[in-house]
JSON list of C-alpha atoms in Angstrom, two decimals:
[
{"chain": "J", "resi": 2, "resn": "MET", "atom": "CA", "xyz": [-108.38, 37.90, 25.79]},
{"chain": "J", "resi": 3, "resn": "SER", "atom": "CA", "xyz": [-105.85, 37.63, 23.89]},
{"chain": "J", "resi": 4, "resn": "GLU", "atom": "CA", "xyz": [-105.58, 36.35, 20.48]},
{"chain": "J", "resi": 5, "resn": "LYS", "atom": "CA", "xyz": [-104.07, 33.31, 19.59]},
{"chain": "J", "resi": 6, "resn": "PRO", "atom": "CA", "xyz": [-100.72, 33.31, 17.38]},
{"chain": "J", "resi": 7, "resn": "SER", "atom": "CA", "xyz": [-101.85, 31.54, 13.77]},
{"chain": "J", "resi": 8, "resn": "SER", "atom": "CA", "xyz": [-98.91, 31.47, 12.53]},
{"chain": "J", "resi": 9, "resn": "GLY", "atom": "CA", "xyz": [-95.37, 30.40, 14.09]},
{"chain": "J", "resi": 10, "resn": "GLU", "atom": "CA", "xyz": [-92.63, 28.20, 15.04]},
{"chain": "J", "resi": 11, "resn": "LEU", "atom": "CA", "xyz": [-93.20, 25.74, 18.34]},
{"chain": "J", "resi": 12, "resn": "PHE", "atom": "CA", "xyz": [-89.94, 23.18, 19.44]},
{"chain": "J", "resi": 13, "resn": "GLY", "atom": "CA", "xyz": [-88.37, 23.88, 16.22]},
{"chain": "J", "resi": 14, "resn": "VAL", "atom": "CA", "xyz": [-91.42, 22.69, 13.83]},
{"chain": "J", "resi": 15, "resn": "PRO", "atom": "CA", "xyz": [-93.26, 25.79, 11.71]},
{"chain": "J", "resi": 16, "resn": "TYR", "atom": "CA", "xyz": [-97.09, 25.59, 12.33]},
{"chain": "J", "resi": 17, "resn": "ASN", "atom": "CA", "xyz": [-99.23, 28.22, 10.05]},
{"chain": "J", "resi": 18, "resn": "PHE", "atom": "CA", "xyz": [-102.99, 27.87, 10.22]},
{"chain": "J", "resi": 19, "resn": "GLU", "atom": "CA", "xyz": [-103.62, 31.49, 7.78]},
{"chain": "J", "resi": 20, "resn": "ARG", "atom": "CA", "xyz": [-106.36, 30.56, 5.45]},
{"chain": "J", "resi": 21, "resn": "PRO", "atom": "CA", "xyz": [-103.84, 30.54, 2.25]},
{"chain": "J", "resi": 22, "resn": "SER", "atom": "CA", "xyz": [-104.45, 31.53, -0.95]},
{"chain": "J", "resi": 23, "resn": "LEU", "atom": "CA", "xyz": [-104.33, 29.03, -4.35]},
{"chain": "J", "resi": 24, "resn": "SER", "atom": "CA", "xyz": [-101.22, 31.82, -4.95]},
{"chain": "J", "resi": 25, "resn": "ASN", "atom": "CA", "xyz": [-99.30, 31.77, -1.83]},
{"chain": "J", "resi": 26, "resn": "MET", "atom": "CA", "xyz": [-100.21, 28.00, -2.41]},
{"chain": "J", "resi": 27, "resn": "ALA", "atom": "CA", "xyz": [-98.04, 27.32, -5.98]},
{"chain": "J", "resi": 28, "resn": "SER", "atom": "CA", "xyz": [-95.40, 29.55, -4.88]},
{"chain": "J", "resi": 29, "resn": "SER", "atom": "CA", "xyz": [-94.77, 27.16, -1.91]},
{"chain": "J", "resi": 30, "resn": "TYR", "atom": "CA", "xyz": [-94.57, 24.04, -3.22]},
{"chain": "J", "resi": 31, "resn": "TRP", "atom": "CA", "xyz": [-92.48, 25.78, -5.91]},
{"chain": "J", "resi": 32, "resn": "GLN", "atom": "CA", "xyz": [-89.16, 27.71, -4.30]},
{"chain": "J", "resi": 33, "resn": "PRO", "atom": "CA", "xyz": [-85.86, 27.70, -7.00]},
{"chain": "J", "resi": 34, "resn": "GLY", "atom": "CA", "xyz": [-83.04, 28.01, -4.19]},
{"chain": "J", "resi": 35, "resn": "GLU", "atom": "CA", "xyz": [-84.27, 26.72, -1.46]},
{"chain": "J", "resi": 36, "resn": "GLY", "atom": "CA", "xyz": [-83.70, 22.55, 0.10]},
{"chain": "J", "resi": 37, "resn": "MET", "atom": "CA", "xyz": [-85.56, 20.00, -0.38]},
{"chain": "J", "resi": 38, "resn": "LEU", "atom": "CA", "xyz": [-87.53, 20.95, 2.42]},
{"chain": "J", "resi": 39, "resn": "VAL", "atom": "CA", "xyz": [-89.86, 24.00, 3.22]},
{"chain": "J", "resi": 40, "resn": "GLU", "atom": "CA", "xyz": [-92.95, 25.12, 5.23]},
{"chain": "J", "resi": 41, "resn": "LYS", "atom": "CA", "xyz": [-96.03, 23.92, 4.46]},
{"chain": "J", "resi": 42, "resn": "PRO", "atom": "CA", "xyz": [-98.16, 27.01, 3.32]},
{"chain": "J", "resi": 43, "resn": "PHE", "atom": "CA", "xyz": [-101.31, 25.14, 5.56]},
{"chain": "J", "resi": 44, "resn": "GLY", "atom": "CA", "xyz": [-100.38, 23.46, 8.83]},
{"chain": "J", "resi": 45, "resn": "VAL", "atom": "CA", "xyz": [-98.10, 21.67, 11.12]},
{"chain": "J", "resi": 46, "resn": "GLY", "atom": "CA", "xyz": [-93.89, 20.57, 9.95]},
{"chain": "J", "resi": 47, "resn": "TYR", "atom": "CA", "xyz": [-92.57, 20.22, 6.62]},
{"chain": "J", "resi": 48, "resn": "THR", "atom": "CA", "xyz": [-93.40, 19.61, 3.05]},
{"chain": "J", "resi": 49, "resn": "LEU", "atom": "CA", "xyz": [-91.16, 18.71, -0.41]},
{"chain": "J", "resi": 50, "resn": "ASN", "atom": "CA", "xyz": [-89.44, 22.07, -2.28]},
{"chain": "J", "resi": 51, "resn": "LEU", "atom": "CA", "xyz": [-90.57, 20.53, -6.16]},
{"chain": "J", "resi": 52, "resn": "ALA", "atom": "CA", "xyz": [-88.33, 22.79, -7.30]},
{"chain": "J", "resi": 53, "resn": "ASN", "atom": "CA", "xyz": [-85.37, 20.71, -5.91]},
{"chain": "J", "resi": 54, "resn": "TRP", "atom": "CA", "xyz": [-83.95, 17.77, -7.64]},
{"chain": "J", "resi": 55, "resn": "ARG", "atom": "CA", "xyz": [-84.06, 15.42, -4.48]},
{"chain": "J", "resi": 56, "resn": "SER", "atom": "CA", "xyz": [-87.92, 16.01, -4.07]},
{"chain": "J", "resi": 57, "resn": "TRP", "atom": "CA", "xyz": [-88.02, 13.94, -7.28]},
{"chain": "J", "resi": 58, "resn": "VAL", "atom": "CA", "xyz": [-86.18, 11.50, -6.31]},
{"chain": "J", "resi": 59, "resn": "VAL", "atom": "CA", "xyz": [-88.00, 10.51, -2.62]},
{"chain": "J", "resi": 60, "resn": "LEU", "atom": "CA", "xyz": [-91.28, 10.82, -5.09]},
{"chain": "J", "resi": 61, "resn": "ALA", "atom": "CA", "xyz": [-89.68, 8.27, -7.61]},
{"chain": "J", "resi": 62, "resn": "VAL", "atom": "CA", "xyz": [-88.12, 5.69, -5.29]},
{"chain": "J", "resi": 63, "resn": "ALA", "atom": "CA", "xyz": [-91.44, 6.29, -3.37]},
{"chain": "J", "resi": 64, "resn": "GLY", "atom": "CA", "xyz": [-93.60, 5.45, -6.62]},
{"chain": "J", "resi": 65, "resn": "VAL", "atom": "CA", "xyz": [-91.80, 2.40, -7.13]},
{"chain": "J", "resi": 66, "resn": "LEU", "atom": "CA", "xyz": [-92.30, 1.24, -3.34]},
{"chain": "J", "resi": 67, "resn": "LEU", "atom": "CA", "xyz": [-95.39, 1.56, -3.30]},
{"chain": "J", "resi": 68, "resn": "TYR", "atom": "CA", "xyz": [-95.70, -0.37, -6.85]},
{"chain": "J", "resi": 69, "resn": "GLN", "atom": "CA", "xyz": [-93.95, -2.73, -5.61]},
{"chain": "J", "resi": 70, "resn": "GLN", "atom": "CA", "xyz": [-96.59, -3.50, -3.05]},
{"chain": "J", "resi": 71, "resn": "GLN", "atom": "CA", "xyz": [-99.19, -3.39, -4.84]},
{"chain": "J", "resi": 72, "resn": "SER", "atom": "CA", "xyz": [-97.94, -6.06, -7.14]},
{"chain": "J", "resi": 73, "resn": "GLY", "atom": "CA", "xyz": [-96.56, -8.16, -4.71]},
{"chain": "J", "resi": 74, "resn": "ASP", "atom": "CA", "xyz": [-100.12, -8.34, -2.94]},
{"chain": "J", "resi": 75, "resn": "GLU", "atom": "CA", "xyz": [-101.36, -10.00, -6.27]},
{"chain": "J", "resi": 76, "resn": "SER", "atom": "CA", "xyz": [-98.88, -12.73, -6.07]},
{"chain": "J", "resi": 77, "resn": "GLU", "atom": "CA", "xyz": [-99.23, -13.56, -2.89]},
{"chain": "J", "resi": 78, "resn": "ASP", "atom": "CA", "xyz": [-102.61, -14.46, -2.66]},
{"chain": "J", "resi": 79, "resn": "ASP", "atom": "CA", "xyz": [-101.22, -17.35, -5.71]},
{"chain": "J", "resi": 80, "resn": "VAL", "atom": "CA", "xyz": [-98.83, -18.92, -3.06]},
{"chain": "J", "resi": 81, "resn": "VAL", "atom": "CA", "xyz": [-100.39, -21.61, -0.80]},
{"chain": "J", "resi": 82, "resn": "ASP", "atom": "CA", "xyz": [-98.84, -22.40, 2.58]},
{"chain": "J", "resi": 83, "resn": "ASP", "atom": "CA", "xyz": [-97.25, -25.64, 3.39]},
{"chain": "J", "resi": 84, "resn": "ALA", "atom": "CA", "xyz": [-97.49, -27.33, 6.63]},
{"chain": "J", "resi": 85, "resn": "VAL", "atom": "CA", "xyz": [-93.77, -27.30, 7.94]},
{"chain": "J", "resi": 86, "resn": "GLU", "atom": "CA", "xyz": [-92.31, -30.24, 10.64]},
{"chain": "J", "resi": 87, "resn": "VAL", "atom": "CA", "xyz": [-90.47, -29.08, 13.11]},
{"chain": "J", "resi": 88, "resn": "VAL", "atom": "CA", "xyz": [-87.89, -30.92, 15.13]},
{"chain": "J", "resi": 89, "resn": "VAL", "atom": "CA", "xyz": [-86.85, -30.29, 18.78]},
{"chain": "J", "resi": 90, "resn": "ASP", "atom": "CA", "xyz": [-84.47, -32.78, 20.45]},
{"chain": "J", "resi": 91, "resn": "ASP", "atom": "CA", "xyz": [-84.31, -32.81, 24.32]}
]
């Protein structure tokens, strides 16, 4: 029986199921000179390259959206739904 490869690319998406080391994990998330997305050290797909400034912008926008969603959920409890009258002309 042939061994299945533990890393490679399938339909243009990289995968890696080899056991990662701590130094490999750290170096894969910090790659100066690379683009915003880099291959994941373990699993399928891509992850953010924290050495790229665009990744920090994405994280900041996601944080602001999460904060707005959580603060918006609290204010919705105070709002009372009033009845709305709908008139339909024949």
